Amino acid sequence: MRKHILPVAVVAAAVIVCGLAVAASASPAKPLKVVALGDSTASGTGAGHYHRGTHGTCWRSSNSYSEVAAAALRSAGRAVEYRSAACSGASIDDLRKPFKGEAAQLDALKPDTNAVLLTLGANDVGYVEFGGLCMQGDCSKAGKTVTDQLPAMSKKLLALLGEIKAKSPKAKVVIVGYGRQLTNGANALTAIDPICAPTVFSAEERAEGSKVVSALDLTLRTTAKAAGAVFVSPYVDSVKLGKEFAGHSQCEAGAPYYRGFDALAPGQEGQEAVLHLNKDGQAALARLTLAQLR
């Protein structure tokens, strides 16, 4: 049988073509473009390690759940372009305009943004003021001052989500909830932060606070569903905390995921960080959020 010998040039060309095909198939995927928006929970206030220029203003932390989730994706080999425009104290309207010397948060959105992570709404319903009343007075019957504002907040948030979709039509929008800052039961024996003293939060005030945060979570959950967004929360159903957060509210037996009056100590962030997620709490929230970015 006569054998046919291919010319050297043909063989070489075939090798080059095959090599190019392998190189093309191994080319890196386009980076996932992630933008974080929202308030102090989104920026990471209370979690430490703040970005230069945000200390005392936006309190933007590299320990925020969005940045931790982005770092985890990179560690797994995923290319990620990440930007946080979140800022402590922001309300829904504040995302549309310059705030604390920075550009409007919505300006961070681009047509090719792939994912938007958002925590927002608490500053629109007087939740901070409610917490202040609990610590300095009696909030045991004041929950309606917050819950009565939830329908209006939901309507405003829906409108904002429409604007986000218009700016970034390809993006998956993930709304992330706040969780429950304080136990609604008796203090654990290991609870040592001064915020756990009954003179700060009575049993009745904790029960009222628990109703308020559950109502806030449910409102965010239903708003996300109405907007076609994804909802991620420390709660399973706006009543029961999931396994990542169960036992980790302030004054419970597990290591607390929320700051107490330790935030008031010299050299710490101060009042703005009280009852905000600490580094471990933000990491737990990042684990929940990460599942929506893979």
PDB file of N, CA, C and O in Angstrom, residues 217-270:
ATOM      1  N   ASP A 217     -38.075  43.339  56.602  1.00  0.00           N
ATOM      2  CA  ASP A 217     -37.592  42.257  55.752  1.00  0.00           C
ATOM      3  C   ASP A 217     -38.680  41.789  54.790  1.00  0.00           C
ATOM      4  O   ASP A 217     -38.418  41.575  53.604  1.00  0.00           O
ATOM      5  N   LEU A 218     -39.896  41.647  55.295  1.00  0.00           N
ATOM      6  CA  LEU A 218     -41.003  41.192  54.445  1.00  0.00           C
ATOM      7  C   LEU A 218     -41.284  42.208  53.343  1.00  0.00           C
ATOM      8  O   LEU A 218     -41.559  41.829  52.196  1.00  0.00           O
ATOM      9  N   THR A 219     -41.218  43.487  53.670  1.00  0.00           N
ATOM     10  CA  THR A 219     -41.448  44.523  52.665  1.00  0.00           C
ATOM     11  C   THR A 219     -40.393  44.472  51.570  1.00  0.00           C
ATOM     12  O   THR A 219     -40.713  44.552  50.377  1.00  0.00           O
ATOM     13  N   LEU A 220     -39.132  44.324  51.956  1.00  0.00           N
ATOM     14  CA  LEU A 220     -38.064  44.222  50.962  1.00  0.00           C
ATOM     15  C   LEU A 220     -38.226  42.958  50.122  1.00  0.00           C
ATOM     16  O   LEU A 220     -37.983  42.969  48.901  1.00  0.00           O
ATOM     17  N   ARG A 221     -38.640  41.880  50.760  1.00  0.00           N
ATOM     18  CA  ARG A 221     -38.832  40.598  50.064  1.00  0.00           C
ATOM     19  C   ARG A 221     -39.912  40.724  48.987  1.00  0.00           C
ATOM     20  O   ARG A 221     -39.729  40.296  47.840  1.00  0.00           O
ATOM     21  N   THR A 222     -41.059  41.297  49.365  1.00  0.00           N
ATOM     22  CA  THR A 222     -42.164  41.426  48.415  1.00  0.00           C
ATOM     23  C   THR A 222     -41.855  42.461  47.329  1.00  0.00           C
ATOM     24  O   THR A 222     -42.272  42.301  46.178  1.00  0.00           O
ATOM     25  N   THR A 223     -41.114  43.500  47.677  1.00  0.00           N
ATOM     26  CA  THR A 223     -40.729  44.506  46.687  1.00  0.00           C
ATOM     27  C   THR A 223     -39.783  43.906  45.654  1.00  0.00           C
ATOM     28  O   THR A 223     -39.916  44.162  44.451  1.00  0.00           O
ATOM     29  N   ALA A 224     -38.833  43.110  46.120  1.00  0.00           N
ATOM     30  CA  ALA A 224     -37.907  42.441  45.199  1.00  0.00           C
ATOM     31  C   ALA A 224     -38.670  41.541  44.228  1.00  0.00           C
ATOM     32  O   ALA A 224     -38.406  41.542  43.018  1.00  0.00           O
ATOM     33  N   LYS A 225     -39.627  40.804  44.746  1.00  0.00           N
ATOM     34  CA  LYS A 225     -40.414  39.902  43.899  1.00  0.00           C
ATOM     35  C   LYS A 225     -41.194  40.687  42.859  1.00  0.00           C
ATOM     36  O   LYS A 225     -41.256  40.307  41.680  1.00  0.00           O
ATOM     37  N   ALA A 226     -41.797  41.802  43.276  1.00  0.00           N
ATOM     38  CA  ALA A 226     -42.585  42.617  42.352  1.00  0.00           C
ATOM     39  C   ALA A 226     -41.715  43.202  41.244  1.00  0.00           C
ATOM     40  O   ALA A 226     -42.180  43.410  40.118  1.00  0.00           O
ATOM     41  N   ALA A 227     -40.444  43.461  41.552  1.00  0.00           N
ATOM     42  CA  ALA A 227     -39.537  44.064  40.577  1.00  0.00           C
ATOM     43  C   ALA A 227     -38.786  43.031  39.743  1.00  0.00           C
ATOM     44  O   ALA A 227     -38.016  43.400  38.851  1.00  0.00           O
ATOM     45  N   GLY A 228     -38.978  41.764  40.045  1.00  0.00           N
ATOM     46  CA  GLY A 228     -38.233  40.731  39.332  1.00  0.00           C
ATOM     47  C   GLY A 228     -36.788  40.641  39.769  1.00  0.00           C
ATOM     48  O   GLY A 228     -35.933  40.126  39.044  1.00  0.00           O
ATOM     49  N   ALA A 229     -36.499  41.135  40.978  1.00  0.00           N
ATOM     50  CA  ALA A 229     -35.148  41.066  41.530  1.00  0.00           C
ATOM     51  C   ALA A 229     -35.021  39.852  42.449  1.00  0.00           C
ATOM     52  O   ALA A 229     -36.014  39.240  42.849  1.00  0.00           O
ATOM     53  N   VAL A 230     -33.793  39.524  42.808  1.00  0.00           N
ATOM     54  CA  VAL A 230     -33.516  38.427  43.740  1.00  0.00           C
ATOM     55  C   VAL A 230     -33.412  39.021  45.145  1.00  0.00           C
ATOM     56  O   VAL A 230     -32.911  40.124  45.325  1.00  0.00           O
ATOM     57  N   PHE A 231     -33.901  38.285  46.139  1.00  0.00           N
ATOM     58  CA  PHE A 231     -33.803  38.756  47.515  1.00  0.00           C
ATOM     59  C   PHE A 231     -32.949  37.791  48.324  1.00  0.00           C
ATOM     60  O   PHE A 231     -33.164  36.581  48.315  1.00  0.00           O
ATOM     61  N   VAL A 232     -31.962  38.345  49.031  1.00  0.00           N
ATOM     62  CA  VAL A 232     -31.088  37.577  49.911  1.00  0.00           C
ATOM     63  C   VAL A 232     -31.220  38.162  51.305  1.00  0.00           C
ATOM     64  O   VAL A 232     -31.196  39.381  51.471  1.00  0.00           O
ATOM     65  N   SER A 233     -31.360  37.298  52.314  1.00  0.00           N
ATOM     66  CA  SER A 233     -31.598  37.814  53.659  1.00  0.00           C
ATOM     67  C   SER A 233     -31.078  36.868  54.730  1.00  0.00           C
ATOM     68  O   SER A 233     -31.046  35.655  54.524  1.00  0.00           O
ATOM     69  N   PRO A 234     -30.694  37.424  55.890  1.00  0.00           N
ATOM     70  CA  PRO A 234     -30.409  36.565  57.039  1.00  0.00           C
ATOM     71  C   PRO A 234     -31.631  35.761  57.476  1.00  0.00           C
ATOM     72  O   PRO A 234     -31.496  34.732  58.124  1.00  0.00           O
ATOM     73  N   TYR A 235     -32.814  36.246  57.123  1.00  0.00           N
ATOM     74  CA  TYR A 235     -34.051  35.530  57.433  1.00  0.00           C
ATOM     75  C   TYR A 235     -34.362  34.490  56.365  1.00  0.00           C
ATOM     76  O   TYR A 235     -34.083  34.698  55.178  1.00  0.00           O
ATOM     77  N   VAL A 236     -35.031  33.419  56.783  1.00  0.00           N
ATOM     78  CA  VAL A 236     -35.542  32.435  55.834  1.00  0.00           C
ATOM     79  C   VAL A 236     -36.873  32.901  55.267  1.00  0.00           C
ATOM     80  O   VAL A 236     -37.130  32.801  54.065  1.00  0.00           O
ATOM     81  N   ASP A 237     -37.714  33.431  56.139  1.00  0.00           N
ATOM     82  CA  ASP A 237     -39.085  33.772  55.744  1.00  0.00           C
ATOM     83  C   ASP A 237     -39.572  35.075  56.371  1.00  0.00           C
ATOM     84  O   ASP A 237     -40.768  35.273  56.549  1.00  0.00           O
ATOM     85  N   SER A 238     -38.660  35.952  56.726  1.00  0.00           N
ATOM     86  CA  SER A 238     -38.934  37.223  57.404  1.00  0.00           C
ATOM     87  C   SER A 238     -39.370  37.048  58.861  1.00  0.00           C
ATOM     88  O   SER A 238     -39.700  38.025  59.530  1.00  0.00           O
ATOM     89  N   VAL A 239     -39.365  35.800  59.350  1.00  0.00           N
ATOM     90  CA  VAL A 239     -39.677  35.531  60.758  1.00  0.00           C
ATOM     91  C   VAL A 239     -38.540  34.760  61.423  1.00  0.00           C
ATOM     92  O   VAL A 239     -38.050  35.127  62.490  1.00  0.00           O
ATOM     93  N   LYS A 240     -38.094  33.709  60.762  1.00  0.00           N
ATOM     94  CA  LYS A 240     -37.050  32.840  61.300  1.00  0.00           C
ATOM     95  C   LYS A 240     -35.727  33.108  60.604  1.00  0.00           C
ATOM     96  O   LYS A 240     -35.658  33.174  59.376  1.00  0.00           O
ATOM     97  N   LEU A 241     -34.673  33.272  61.411  1.00  0.00           N
ATOM     98  CA  LEU A 241     -33.348  33.468  60.842  1.00  0.00           C
ATOM     99  C   LEU A 241     -32.817  32.161  60.258  1.00  0.00           C
ATOM    100  O   LEU A 241     -33.063  31.080  60.795  1.00  0.00           O
ATOM    101  N   GLY A 242     -32.087  32.265  59.156  1.00  0.00           N
ATOM    102  CA  GLY A 242     -31.475  31.088  58.560  1.00  0.00           C
ATOM    103  C   GLY A 242     -30.278  30.615  59.360  1.00  0.00           C
ATOM    104  O   GLY A 242     -29.827  31.273  60.298  1.00  0.00           O
ATOM    105  N   LYS A 243     -29.726  29.479  58.967  1.00  0.00           N
ATOM    106  CA  LYS A 243     -28.657  28.856  59.747  1.00  0.00           C
ATOM    107  C   LYS A 243     -27.404  29.718  59.805  1.00  0.00           C
ATOM    108  O   LYS A 243     -26.640  29.632  60.769  1.00  0.00           O
ATOM    109  N   GLU A 244     -27.170  30.557  58.792  1.00  0.00           N
ATOM    110  CA  GLU A 244     -25.973  31.407  58.802  1.00  0.00           C
ATOM    111  C   GLU A 244     -26.021  32.435  59.932  1.00  0.00           C
ATOM    112  O   GLU A 244     -24.984  32.821  60.481  1.00  0.00           O
ATOM    113  N   PHE A 245     -27.232  32.882  60.303  1.00  0.00           N
ATOM    114  CA  PHE A 245     -27.363  33.967  61.271  1.00  0.00           C
ATOM    115  C   PHE A 245     -28.021  33.558  62.583  1.00  0.00           C
ATOM    116  O   PHE A 245     -27.960  34.319  63.554  1.00  0.00           O
ATOM    117  N   ALA A 246     -28.624  32.396  62.637  1.00  0.00           N
ATOM    118  CA  ALA A 246     -29.303  31.970  63.862  1.00  0.00           C
ATOM    119  C   ALA A 246     -28.324  31.917  65.036  1.00  0.00           C
ATOM    120  O   ALA A 246     -27.251  31.317  64.938  1.00  0.00           O
ATOM    121  N   GLY A 247     -28.680  32.575  66.134  1.00  0.00           N
ATOM    122  CA  GLY A 247     -27.843  32.578  67.321  1.00  0.00           C
ATOM    123  C   GLY A 247     -26.771  33.647  67.344  1.00  0.00           C
ATOM    124  O   GLY A 247     -25.975  33.706  68.290  1.00  0.00           O
ATOM    125  N   HIS A 248     -26.717  34.500  66.315  1.00  0.00           N
ATOM    126  CA  HIS A 248     -25.629  35.469  66.211  1.00  0.00           C
ATOM    127  C   HIS A 248     -26.081  36.927  66.322  1.00  0.00           C
ATOM    128  O   HIS A 248     -25.298  37.829  66.032  1.00  0.00           O
ATOM    129  N   SER A 249     -27.335  37.164  66.722  1.00  0.00           N
ATOM    130  CA  SER A 249     -27.738  38.535  67.013  1.00  0.00           C
ATOM    131  C   SER A 249     -27.035  38.983  68.290  1.00  0.00           C
ATOM    132  O   SER A 249     -26.546  38.154  69.064  1.00  0.00           O
ATOM    133  N   GLN A 250     -26.983  40.280  68.528  1.00  0.00           N
ATOM    134  CA  GLN A 250     -26.381  40.761  69.768  1.00  0.00           C
ATOM    135  C   GLN A 250     -27.127  40.155  70.970  1.00  0.00           C
ATOM    136  O   GLN A 250     -28.334  40.017  70.974  1.00  0.00           O
ATOM    137  N   CYS A 251     -26.343  39.778  71.989  1.00  0.00           N
ATOM    138  CA  CYS A 251     -26.837  39.270  73.271  1.00  0.00           C
ATOM    139  C   CYS A 251     -27.269  37.814  73.225  1.00  0.00           C
ATOM    140  O   CYS A 251     -27.835  37.298  74.186  1.00  0.00           O
ATOM    141  N   GLU A 252     -26.986  37.105  72.123  1.00  0.00           N
ATOM    142  CA  GLU A 252     -27.246  35.672  72.049  1.00  0.00           C
ATOM    143  C   GLU A 252     -25.974  34.902  72.372  1.00  0.00           C
ATOM    144  O   GLU A 252     -24.903  35.478  72.566  1.00  0.00           O
ATOM    145  N   ALA A 253     -26.093  33.567  72.388  1.00  0.00           N
ATOM    146  CA  ALA A 253     -24.977  32.724  72.831  1.00  0.00           C
ATOM    147  C   ALA A 253     -23.844  32.667  71.806  1.00  0.00           C
ATOM    148  O   ALA A 253     -22.678  32.558  72.166  1.00  0.00           O
ATOM    149  N   GLY A 254     -24.200  32.727  70.522  1.00  0.00           N
ATOM    150  CA  GLY A 254     -23.165  32.658  69.497  1.00  0.00           C
ATOM    151  C   GLY A 254     -22.381  33.952  69.406  1.00  0.00           C
ATOM    152  O   GLY A 254     -22.784  34.988  69.948  1.00  0.00           O
ATOM    153  N   ALA A 255     -21.253  33.903  68.729  1.00  0.00           N
ATOM    154  CA  ALA A 255     -20.465  35.120  68.523  1.00  0.00           C
ATOM    155  C   ALA A 255     -21.327  36.148  67.804  1.00  0.00           C
ATOM    156  O   ALA A 255     -21.918  35.845  66.762  1.00  0.00           O
ATOM    157  N   PRO A 256     -21.443  37.366  68.324  1.00  0.00           N
ATOM    158  CA  PRO A 256     -22.342  38.348  67.707  1.00  0.00           C
ATOM    159  C   PRO A 256     -21.858  38.788  66.328  1.00  0.00           C
ATOM    160  O   PRO A 256     -20.668  38.978  66.104  1.00  0.00           O
ATOM    161  N   TYR A 257     -22.815  38.935  65.422  1.00  0.00           N
ATOM    162  CA  TYR A 257     -22.535  39.425  64.083  1.00  0.00           C
ATOM    163  C   TYR A 257     -22.837  40.914  63.952  1.00  0.00           C
ATOM    164  O   TYR A 257     -22.704  41.474  62.863  1.00  0.00           O
ATOM    165  N   TYR A 258     -23.279  41.521  65.060  1.00  0.00           N
ATOM    166  CA  TYR A 258     -23.617  42.942  65.041  1.00  0.00           C
ATOM    167  C   TYR A 258     -22.831  43.671  66.121  1.00  0.00           C
ATOM    168  O   TYR A 258     -22.575  43.115  67.187  1.00  0.00           O
ATOM    169  N   ARG A 259     -22.472  44.908  65.853  1.00  0.00           N
ATOM    170  CA  ARG A 259     -21.749  45.707  66.829  1.00  0.00           C
ATOM    171  C   ARG A 259     -22.684  46.145  67.950  1.00  0.00           C
ATOM    172  O   ARG A 259     -23.876  46.350  67.754  1.00  0.00           O
ATOM    173  N   GLY A 260     -22.113  46.315  69.124  1.00  0.00           N
ATOM    174  CA  GLY A 260     -22.850  46.869  70.249  1.00  0.00           C
ATOM    175  C   GLY A 260     -22.249  48.207  70.629  1.00  0.00           C
ATOM    176  O   GLY A 260     -21.791  48.957  69.769  1.00  0.00           O
ATOM    177  N   PHE A 261     -22.193  48.466  71.941  1.00  0.00           N
ATOM    178  CA  PHE A 261     -21.595  49.716  72.398  1.00  0.00           C
ATOM    179  C   PHE A 261     -20.071  49.683  72.334  1.00  0.00           C
ATOM    180  O   PHE A 261     -19.419  50.674  72.648  1.00  0.00           O
ATOM    181  N   ASP A 262     -19.507  48.554  71.906  1.00  0.00           N
ATOM    182  CA  ASP A 262     -18.067  48.519  71.658  1.00  0.00           C
ATOM    183  C   ASP A 262     -17.689  49.529  70.579  1.00  0.00           C
ATOM    184  O   ASP A 262     -16.563  50.023  70.531  1.00  0.00           O
ATOM    185  N   ALA A 263     -18.653  49.859  69.692  1.00  0.00           N
ATOM    186  CA  ALA A 263     -18.389  50.827  68.633  1.00  0.00           C
ATOM    187  C   ALA A 263     -18.196  52.239  69.164  1.00  0.00           C
ATOM    188  O   ALA A 263     -17.715  53.113  68.437  1.00  0.00           O
ATOM    189  N   LEU A 264     -18.552  52.457  70.449  1.00  0.00           N
ATOM    190  CA  LEU A 264     -18.420  53.785  71.049  1.00  0.00           C
ATOM    191  C   LEU A 264     -17.079  53.976  71.746  1.00  0.00           C
ATOM    192  O   LEU A 264     -16.779  55.074  72.220  1.00  0.00           O
ATOM    193  N   ALA A 265     -16.282  52.925  71.810  1.00  0.00           N
ATOM    194  CA  ALA A 265     -14.989  53.007  72.494  1.00  0.00           C
ATOM    195  C   ALA A 265     -14.046  53.936  71.724  1.00  0.00           C
ATOM    196  O   ALA A 265     -14.191  54.133  70.513  1.00  0.00           O
ATOM    197  N   PRO A 266     -13.060  54.522  72.417  1.00  0.00           N
ATOM    198  CA  PRO A 266     -12.101  55.402  71.742  1.00  0.00           C
ATOM    199  C   PRO A 266     -11.428  54.695  70.564  1.00  0.00           C
ATOM    200  O   PRO A 266     -11.029  53.533  70.662  1.00  0.00           O
ATOM    201  N   GLY A 267     -11.337  55.402  69.464  1.00  0.00           N
ATOM    202  CA  GLY A 267     -10.707  54.843  68.279  1.00  0.00           C
ATOM    203  C   GLY A 267     -11.634  54.043  67.390  1.00  0.00           C
ATOM    204  O   GLY A 267     -11.239  53.624  66.296  1.00  0.00           O
ATOM    205  N   GLN A 268     -12.873  53.813  67.841  1.00  0.00           N
ATOM    206  CA  GLN A 268     -13.842  53.079  67.034  1.00  0.00           C
ATOM    207  C   GLN A 268     -14.716  54.051  66.228  1.00  0.00           C
ATOM    208  O   GLN A 268     -14.576  55.266  66.332  1.00  0.00           O
ATOM    209  N   GLU A 269     -15.629  53.513  65.455  1.00  0.00           N
ATOM    210  CA  GLU A 269     -16.392  54.341  64.518  1.00  0.00           C
ATOM    211  C   GLU A 269     -17.372  55.293  65.195  1.00  0.00           C
ATOM    212  O   GLU A 269     -17.742  56.329  64.634  1.00  0.00           O
ATOM    213  N   GLY A 270     -17.846  54.920  66.375  1.00  0.00           N
ATOM    214  CA  GLY A 270     -18.817  55.759  67.052  1.00  0.00           C
ATOM    215  C   GLY A 270     -20.245  55.294  66.822  1.00  0.00           C
ATOM    216  O   GLY A 270     -20.499  54.157  66.403  1.00  0.00           O
TER     217      GLY A 270
END
